[in-house]
mmCIF file with all atom_site columns, C-alpha atoms in Angstrom:
data_model
loop_
_atom_site.group_PDB
_atom_site.id
_atom_site.type_symbol
_atom_site.label_atom_id
_atom_site.label_alt_id
_atom_site.label_comp_id
_atom_site.label_asym_id
_atom_site.label_entity_id
_atom_site.label_seq_id
_atom_site.pdbx_PDB_ins_code
_atom_site.Cartn_x
_atom_site.Cartn_y
_atom_site.Cartn_z
_atom_site.occupancy
_atom_site.B_iso_or_equiv
_atom_site.pdbx_formal_charge
_atom_site.auth_seq_id
_atom_site.auth_comp_id
_atom_site.auth_asym_id
_atom_site.auth_atom_id
_atom_site.pdbx_PDB_model_num
ATOM 1   C CA . MET F 1 1   ? 17.964 -159.182 -124.166 1.00 0.00 ? 269 MET F CA 1
ATOM 2   C CA . SER F 1 2   ? 15.853 -160.340 -127.092 1.00 0.00 ? 270 SER F CA 1
ATOM 3   C CA . ALA F 1 3   ? 17.158 -162.711 -129.966 1.00 0.00 ? 271 ALA F CA 1
ATOM 4   C CA . PRO F 1 4   ? 18.867 -161.039 -132.906 1.00 0.00 ? 272 PRO F CA 1
ATOM 5   C CA . SER F 1 5   ? 15.974 -161.052 -135.881 1.00 0.00 ? 273 SER F CA 1
ATOM 6   C CA . ARG F 1 6   ? 16.645 -162.605 -139.124 1.00 0.00 ? 274 ARG F CA 1
ATOM 7   C CA . VAL F 1 7   ? 15.576 -162.169 -142.417 1.00 0.00 ? 275 VAL F CA 1
ATOM 8   C CA . PRO F 1 8   ? 11.932 -164.186 -142.868 1.00 0.00 ? 276 PRO F CA 1
ATOM 9   C CA . GLY F 1 9   ? 12.867 -167.196 -144.779 1.00 0.00 ? 277 GLY F CA 1
ATOM 10  C CA . ALA F 1 10  ? 16.672 -167.039 -144.343 1.00 0.00 ? 278 ALA F CA 1
ATOM 11  C CA . ALA F 1 11  ? 17.771 -170.141 -142.985 1.00 0.00 ? 279 ALA F CA 1
ATOM 12  C CA . PRO F 1 12  ? 19.355 -170.073 -139.331 1.00 0.00 ? 280 PRO F CA 1
ATOM 13  C CA . PRO F 1 13  ? 23.575 -170.069 -139.024 1.00 0.00 ? 281 PRO F CA 1
ATOM 14  C CA . SER F 1 14  ? 24.959 -173.660 -139.123 1.00 0.00 ? 282 SER F CA 1
ATOM 15  C CA . ALA F 1 15  ? 26.713 -174.855 -135.748 1.00 0.00 ? 283 ALA F CA 1
ATOM 16  C CA . ALA F 1 16  ? 30.017 -174.654 -137.615 1.00 0.00 ? 284 ALA F CA 1
ATOM 17  C CA . GLU F 1 17  ? 29.318 -171.090 -138.854 1.00 0.00 ? 285 GLU F CA 1
ATOM 18  C CA . THR F 1 18  ? 29.062 -170.112 -134.948 1.00 0.00 ? 286 THR F CA 1
ATOM 19  C CA . PRO F 1 19  ? 31.575 -167.890 -133.639 1.00 0.00 ? 287 PRO F CA 1
ATOM 20  C CA . SER F 1 20  ? 32.335 -170.697 -130.861 1.00 0.00 ? 288 SER F CA 1
ATOM 21  C CA . ALA F 1 21  ? 32.489 -173.032 -133.312 1.00 0.00 ? 289 ALA F CA 1
ATOM 22  C CA . ARG F 1 22  ? 35.092 -171.441 -135.291 1.00 0.00 ? 290 ARG F CA 1
ATOM 23  C CA . LEU F 1 23  ? 36.983 -171.333 -132.734 1.00 0.00 ? 291 LEU F CA 1
ATOM 24  C CA . ARG F 1 24  ? 36.929 -174.728 -132.008 1.00 0.00 ? 292 ARG F CA 1
ATOM 25  C CA . ALA F 1 25  ? 37.590 -175.861 -135.069 1.00 0.00 ? 293 ALA F CA 1
ATOM 26  C CA . ALA F 1 26  ? 40.989 -173.837 -135.153 1.00 0.00 ? 294 ALA F CA 1
ATOM 27  C CA . GLY F 1 27  ? 42.024 -175.201 -131.995 1.00 0.00 ? 295 GLY F CA 1
ATOM 28  C CA . LEU F 1 28  ? 41.440 -172.216 -129.269 1.00 0.00 ? 296 LEU F CA 1
ATOM 29  C CA . SER F 1 29  ? 39.404 -171.860 -126.275 1.00 0.00 ? 297 SER F CA 1
ATOM 30  C CA . VAL F 1 30  ? 36.348 -170.290 -126.368 1.00 0.00 ? 298 VAL F CA 1
ATOM 31  C CA . THR F 1 31  ? 36.948 -167.031 -124.206 1.00 0.00 ? 299 THR F CA 1
ATOM 32  C CA . SER F 1 32  ? 34.586 -163.579 -124.146 1.00 0.00 ? 300 SER F CA 1
ATOM 33  C CA . ALA F 1 33  ? 37.099 -161.883 -125.574 1.00 0.00 ? 301 ALA F CA 1
ATOM 34  C CA . ARG F 1 34  ? 37.710 -164.236 -128.926 1.00 0.00 ? 302 ARG F CA 1
ATOM 35  C CA . LEU F 1 35  ? 34.065 -164.244 -129.367 1.00 0.00 ? 303 LEU F CA 1
ATOM 36  C CA . ALA F 1 36  ? 33.597 -160.557 -129.187 1.00 0.00 ? 304 ALA F CA 1
ATOM 37  C CA . ALA F 1 37  ? 36.603 -160.105 -131.570 1.00 0.00 ? 305 ALA F CA 1
ATOM 38  C CA . LEU F 1 38  ? 34.765 -162.608 -133.951 1.00 0.00 ? 306 LEU F CA 1
ATOM 39  C CA . ARG F 1 39  ? 31.361 -160.882 -133.513 1.00 0.00 ? 307 ARG F CA 1
ATOM 40  C CA . LEU F 1 40  ? 32.679 -157.201 -133.633 1.00 0.00 ? 308 LEU F CA 1
ATOM 41  C CA . ALA F 1 41  ? 35.240 -157.519 -136.404 1.00 0.00 ? 309 ALA F CA 1
ATOM 42  C CA . PRO F 1 42  ? 33.154 -156.803 -139.276 1.00 0.00 ? 310 PRO F CA 1
ATOM 43  C CA . THR F 1 43  ? 31.784 -153.806 -137.711 1.00 0.00 ? 311 THR F CA 1
ATOM 44  C CA . VAL F 1 44  ? 35.320 -152.399 -136.972 1.00 0.00 ? 312 VAL F CA 1
ATOM 45  C CA . LEU F 1 45  ? 36.166 -153.145 -140.146 1.00 0.00 ? 313 LEU F CA 1
ATOM 46  C CA . ARG F 1 46  ? 33.407 -151.449 -142.114 1.00 0.00 ? 314 ARG F CA 1
ATOM 47  C CA . ALA F 1 47  ? 33.949 -148.079 -139.854 1.00 0.00 ? 315 ALA F CA 1
ATOM 48  C CA . HIS F 1 48  ? 37.735 -148.026 -139.593 1.00 0.00 ? 316 HIS F CA 1
ATOM 49  C CA . GLY F 1 49  ? 38.876 -150.352 -142.748 1.00 0.00 ? 317 GLY F CA 1
ATOM 50  C CA . ARG F 1 50  ? 41.568 -152.293 -140.275 1.00 0.00 ? 318 ARG F CA 1
ATOM 51  C CA . LEU F 1 51  ? 41.163 -154.031 -137.423 1.00 0.00 ? 319 LEU F CA 1
ATOM 52  C CA . THR F 1 52  ? 43.238 -152.639 -134.388 1.00 0.00 ? 320 THR F CA 1
ATOM 53  C CA . PRO F 1 53  ? 43.335 -153.132 -130.570 1.00 0.00 ? 321 PRO F CA 1
ATOM 54  C CA . CYS F 1 54  ? 41.605 -149.899 -130.097 1.00 0.00 ? 322 CYS F CA 1
ATOM 55  C CA . GLY F 1 55  ? 38.822 -150.294 -132.600 1.00 0.00 ? 323 GLY F CA 1
ATOM 56  C CA . LEU F 1 56  ? 38.001 -153.314 -131.080 1.00 0.00 ? 324 LEU F CA 1
ATOM 57  C CA . HIS F 1 57  ? 38.244 -152.228 -127.346 1.00 0.00 ? 325 HIS F CA 1
ATOM 58  C CA . GLN F 1 58  ? 36.008 -149.163 -128.494 1.00 0.00 ? 326 GLN F CA 1
ATOM 59  C CA . ALA F 1 59  ? 33.421 -151.602 -130.101 1.00 0.00 ? 327 ALA F CA 1
ATOM 60  C CA . ALA F 1 60  ? 33.224 -153.811 -127.468 1.00 0.00 ? 328 ALA F CA 1
ATOM 61  C CA . SER F 1 61  ? 32.643 -151.148 -124.713 1.00 0.00 ? 329 SER F CA 1
ATOM 62  C CA . ALA F 1 62  ? 29.951 -149.997 -126.673 1.00 0.00 ? 330 ALA F CA 1
ATOM 63  C CA . ALA F 1 63  ? 28.280 -153.228 -127.033 1.00 0.00 ? 331 ALA F CA 1
ATOM 64  C CA . GLY F 1 64  ? 28.572 -153.827 -123.493 1.00 0.00 ? 332 GLY F CA 1
ATOM 65  C CA . TYR F 1 65  ? 31.559 -156.020 -123.281 1.00 0.00 ? 333 TYR F CA 1
ATOM 66  C CA . THR F 1 66  ? 34.024 -155.430 -120.182 1.00 0.00 ? 334 THR F CA 1
ATOM 67  C CA . ILE F 1 67  ? 37.416 -156.520 -121.550 1.00 0.00 ? 335 ILE F CA 1
ATOM 68  C CA . SER F 1 68  ? 40.535 -154.915 -120.770 1.00 0.00 ? 336 SER F CA 1
ATOM 69  C CA . PRO F 1 69  ? 42.530 -152.511 -124.094 1.00 0.00 ? 337 PRO F CA 1
ATOM 70  C CA . SER F 1 70  ? 45.332 -154.532 -123.164 1.00 0.00 ? 338 SER F CA 1
ATOM 71  C CA . ALA F 1 71  ? 43.817 -157.959 -123.594 1.00 0.00 ? 339 ALA F CA 1
ATOM 72  C CA . TRP F 1 72  ? 42.878 -157.159 -127.490 1.00 0.00 ? 340 TRP F CA 1
ATOM 73  C CA . TYR F 1 73  ? 46.733 -157.364 -128.544 1.00 0.00 ? 341 TYR F CA 1
ATOM 74  C CA . PRO F 1 74  ? 47.109 -161.110 -127.827 1.00 0.00 ? 342 PRO F CA 1
ATOM 75  C CA . VAL F 1 75  ? 43.611 -161.764 -129.118 1.00 0.00 ? 343 VAL F CA 1
ATOM 76  C CA . LEU F 1 76  ? 43.703 -160.371 -132.321 1.00 0.00 ? 344 LEU F CA 1
ATOM 77  C CA . ALA F 1 77  ? 47.437 -162.325 -132.951 1.00 0.00 ? 345 ALA F CA 1
ATOM 78  C CA . ARG F 1 78  ? 46.005 -165.375 -131.894 1.00 0.00 ? 346 ARG F CA 1
ATOM 79  C CA . LEU F 1 79  ? 42.767 -164.904 -134.150 1.00 0.00 ? 347 LEU F CA 1
ATOM 80  C CA . HIS F 1 80  ? 44.969 -163.853 -136.909 1.00 0.00 ? 348 HIS F CA 1
ATOM 81  C CA . ALA F 1 81  ? 47.242 -166.943 -136.255 1.00 0.00 ? 349 ALA F CA 1
ATOM 82  C CA . ALA F 1 82  ? 44.611 -169.165 -136.758 1.00 0.00 ? 350 ALA F CA 1
ATOM 83  C CA . GLY F 1 83  ? 43.331 -167.525 -139.843 1.00 0.00 ? 351 GLY F CA 1
ATOM 84  C CA . LEU F 1 84  ? 40.028 -166.320 -138.390 1.00 0.00 ? 352 LEU F CA 1
ATOM 85  C CA . LEU F 1 85  ? 40.942 -162.603 -138.586 1.00 0.00 ? 353 LEU F CA 1
ATOM 86  C CA . PRO F 1 86  ? 43.084 -160.483 -140.739 1.00 0.00 ? 354 PRO F CA 1
ATOM 87  C CA . ALA F 1 87  ? 46.179 -159.003 -139.490 1.00 0.00 ? 355 ALA F CA 1
ATOM 88  C CA . ALA F 1 88  ? 46.087 -156.219 -137.278 1.00 0.00 ? 356 ALA F CA 1
ATOM 89  C CA . PRO F 1 89  ? 48.895 -153.319 -138.734 1.00 0.00 ? 357 PRO F CA 1
ATOM 90  C CA . SER F 1 90  ? 51.981 -153.015 -137.154 1.00 0.00 ? 358 SER F CA 1
ATOM 91  C CA . PRO F 1 91  ? 52.575 -149.760 -135.586 1.00 0.00 ? 359 PRO F CA 1
ATOM 92  C CA . ALA F 1 92  ? 54.699 -147.418 -138.332 1.00 0.00 ? 360 ALA F CA 1
ATOM 93  C CA . ARG F 1 93  ? 57.975 -147.181 -137.035 1.00 0.00 ? 361 ARG F CA 1
ATOM 94  C CA . ALA F 1 94  ? 59.928 -143.937 -137.779 1.00 0.00 ? 362 ALA F CA 1
ATOM 95  C CA . PRO F 1 95  ? 63.110 -144.379 -139.807 1.00 0.00 ? 363 PRO F CA 1
ATOM 96  C CA . PRO F 1 96  ? 66.220 -144.304 -137.799 1.00 0.00 ? 364 PRO F CA 1
ATOM 97  C CA . ARG F 1 97  ? 67.540 -141.398 -136.504 1.00 0.00 ? 365 ARG F CA 1
ATOM 98  C CA . ARG F 1 98  ? 70.812 -140.327 -137.821 1.00 0.00 ? 366 ARG F CA 1
ATOM 99  C CA . ALA F 1 99  ? 73.308 -138.438 -135.555 1.00 0.00 ? 367 ALA F CA 1
ATOM 100 C CA . ALA F 1 100 ? 73.174 -134.267 -136.206 1.00 0.00 ? 368 ALA F CA 1
ATOM 101 C CA . PRO F 1 101 ? 76.660 -133.424 -137.383 1.00 0.00 ? 369 PRO F CA 1
ATOM 102 C CA . LEU F 1 102 ? 78.696 -131.873 -134.727 1.00 0.00 ? 370 LEU F CA 1
ATOM 103 C CA . PRO F 1 103 ? 78.928 -128.088 -135.495 1.00 0.00 ? 371 PRO F CA 1
ATOM 104 C CA . SER F 1 104 ? 82.454 -126.965 -136.487 1.00 0.00 ? 372 SER F CA 1
ATOM 105 C CA . SER F 1 105 ? 84.002 -124.129 -134.088 1.00 0.00 ? 373 SER F CA 1
ATOM 106 C CA . ASP F 1 106 ? 86.519 -122.036 -133.958 1.00 0.00 ? 374 ASP F CA 1
ATOM 107 C CA . VAL F 1 107 ? 87.407 -122.974 -130.778 1.00 0.00 ? 375 VAL F CA 1
ATOM 108 C CA . PRO F 1 108 ? 90.856 -125.055 -130.591 1.00 0.00 ? 376 PRO F CA 1
ATOM 109 C CA . ASP F 1 109 ? 91.168 -128.426 -128.848 1.00 0.00 ? 377 ASP F CA 1
ATOM 110 C CA . SER F 1 110 ? 92.667 -128.494 -125.901 1.00 0.00 ? 378 SER F CA 1
ATOM 111 C CA . ALA F 1 111 ? 95.824 -129.979 -127.387 1.00 0.00 ? 379 ALA F CA 1
ATOM 112 C CA . ASP F 1 112 ? 96.094 -126.751 -129.393 1.00 0.00 ? 380 ASP F CA 1
ATOM 113 C CA . ALA F 1 113 ? 95.679 -124.771 -126.574 1.00 0.00 ? 381 ALA F CA 1
ATOM 114 C CA . ARG F 1 114 ? 99.132 -125.381 -125.276 1.00 0.00 ? 382 ARG F CA 1
#
C-alpha cells in the first residue's frame, strides 16, 4: 500500500498530531479499533453528521478493517470520555407507556351477580 499523498510544500504532521500520539497523550492504549475510529471519524461525521457505532462499523468495513460491530460501543465511549471524539447520541427512548383504561362493561362483578 502506498503512502498517502500530501499537498506539496505542506509540513508533515508532527508526532503529537498522529492518532497514536493522541491516544497515548489521553492515557489510552493504542488499539486498531481506536486508531480506526480516530482516522475515520471525520469521514463519518461528514457523511452522516454524527458518530454512531453503526456508522463507524460501516466505514471501517469499507476501509478494510475487520472489527466486530459490538466493539465500536466501548471504543466510542472511551474516546469520548477522553475528549478525543464527540459523543455518540444515545438511542432515543420512547415516552413511558400509560396503562390503557379498562373498558367499562355492563357485566356485573361476581359479587353483584349473587
